[in-house]
Amino acid sequence: MELHLDRGLQEKRLYPAIHPLLSATRREELLYHPDEWERVLMLRKTMAALPPLEAMEKLIDNLLATKTNAELLLSGLR
């Protein structure tokens, strides 16, 4: 796994200060069912349109509002 930290997030005291789009793993698509992978790509596309701070804030809010990864992927980023 390649993990990229974001100093801007850390300076705003947003933890984990992980850059949401630069962090990934090789061959990640093999970890998911094809339907889940499509949802992951949609989630990343939505996050890519936002500044890193806003993307992480929305992701954290959505993680707290859902009980499972599947629920998060089905609901998308709100």
CSV table of C-alpha atoms in Angstrom, one decimal:
chain,number,residue,atom,x,y,z
A,1,MET,CA,0.0,0.0,0.0
A,2,GLU,CA,1.2,3.5,-0.9
A,3,LEU,CA,0.1,6.0,1.7
A,4,HIS,CA,0.4,9.7,1.1
A,5,LEU,CA,0.1,12.1,4.0
A,6,ASP,CA,-1.2,15.6,3.5
A,7,ARG,CA,0.5,18.4,5.5
A,8,GLY,CA,-2.5,20.7,4.8
A,9,LEU,CA,-4.9,18.2,6.4
A,10,GLN,CA,-2.5,17.8,9.4
A,11,GLU,CA,-2.2,21.5,9.9
A,12,LYS,CA,-6.0,21.7,10.0
A,13,ARG,CA,-5.9,19.0,12.6
A,14,LEU,CA,-7.9,16.6,10.4
A,15,TYR,CA,-6.9,13.0,11.2
A,16,PRO,CA,-6.1,10.7,9.6
A,17,ALA,CA,-4.1,13.2,7.5
A,18,ILE,CA,-4.1,10.9,4.5
A,19,HIS,CA,-4.4,12.3,1.0
A,20,PRO,CA,-7.6,10.6,-0.2
A,21,LEU,CA,-6.7,10.3,-3.9
A,22,LEU,CA,-2.9,9.7,-3.9
A,23,SER,CA,-3.1,6.8,-1.4
A,24,ALA,CA,-3.8,3.4,-3.0
A,25,THR,CA,-2.6,-0.1,-3.5
A,26,ARG,CA,-1.4,-1.8,-6.7
A,27,ARG,CA,-4.0,-4.0,-8.3
A,28,GLU,CA,-6.6,-2.7,-6.0
A,29,GLU,CA,-9.4,-3.8,-8.4
A,30,LEU,CA,-8.6,-7.4,-7.5
A,31,LEU,CA,-9.7,-6.8,-3.9
A,32,TYR,CA,-13.3,-5.9,-4.9
A,33,HIS,CA,-16.3,-7.5,-6.6
A,34,PRO,CA,-16.8,-5.8,-10.0
A,35,ASP,CA,-19.9,-4.0,-8.7
A,36,GLU,CA,-18.1,-2.7,-5.6
A,37,TRP,CA,-15.1,-1.6,-7.8
A,38,GLU,CA,-17.5,0.5,-9.9
A,39,ARG,CA,-18.8,2.1,-6.7
A,40,VAL,CA,-15.2,2.8,-5.5
A,41,LEU,CA,-14.4,4.4,-8.8
A,42,MET,CA,-17.5,6.6,-8.5
A,43,LEU,CA,-16.6,7.6,-5.0
A,44,ARG,CA,-13.1,8.5,-6.0
A,45,LYS,CA,-14.3,10.5,-9.0
A,46,THR,CA,-16.6,12.5,-6.7
A,47,MET,CA,-13.7,13.1,-4.2
A,48,ALA,CA,-11.4,14.1,-7.0
A,49,ALA,CA,-13.7,17.1,-7.8
A,50,LEU,CA,-13.2,18.4,-4.3
A,51,PRO,CA,-10.1,19.9,-2.5
A,52,PRO,CA,-8.4,17.3,-0.3
A,53,LEU,CA,-9.6,18.9,2.9
A,54,GLU,CA,-13.2,18.9,1.9
A,55,ALA,CA,-13.0,15.4,0.4
A,56,MET,CA,-11.6,14.0,3.6
A,57,GLU,CA,-14.2,15.8,5.8
A,58,LYS,CA,-17.0,14.4,3.6
A,59,LEU,CA,-15.5,10.9,3.6
A,60,ILE,CA,-15.1,10.9,7.4
A,61,ASP,CA,-18.7,12.2,7.9
A,62,ASN,CA,-20.0,9.5,5.6
A,63,LEU,CA,-18.0,6.8,7.4
A,64,LEU,CA,-19.5,7.9,10.7
A,65,ALA,CA,-23.0,7.9,9.2
A,66,THR,CA,-22.8,4.4,7.7
A,67,LYS,CA,-22.4,1.0,9.5
A,68,THR,CA,-20.7,-1.0,6.7
A,69,ASN,CA,-18.4,-0.4,3.7
A,70,ALA,CA,-21.2,-1.7,1.5
A,71,GLU,CA,-23.6,0.9,2.9
A,72,LEU,CA,-21.0,3.6,2.3
A,73,LEU,CA,-20.5,2.6,-1.3
A,74,LEU,CA,-24.2,2.3,-2.0
A,75,SER,CA,-24.9,5.8,-0.5
A,76,GLY,CA,-22.1,7.6,-2.2
A,77,LEU,CA,-20.5,10.7,-0.9
A,78,ARG,CA,-23.1,13.2,0.5
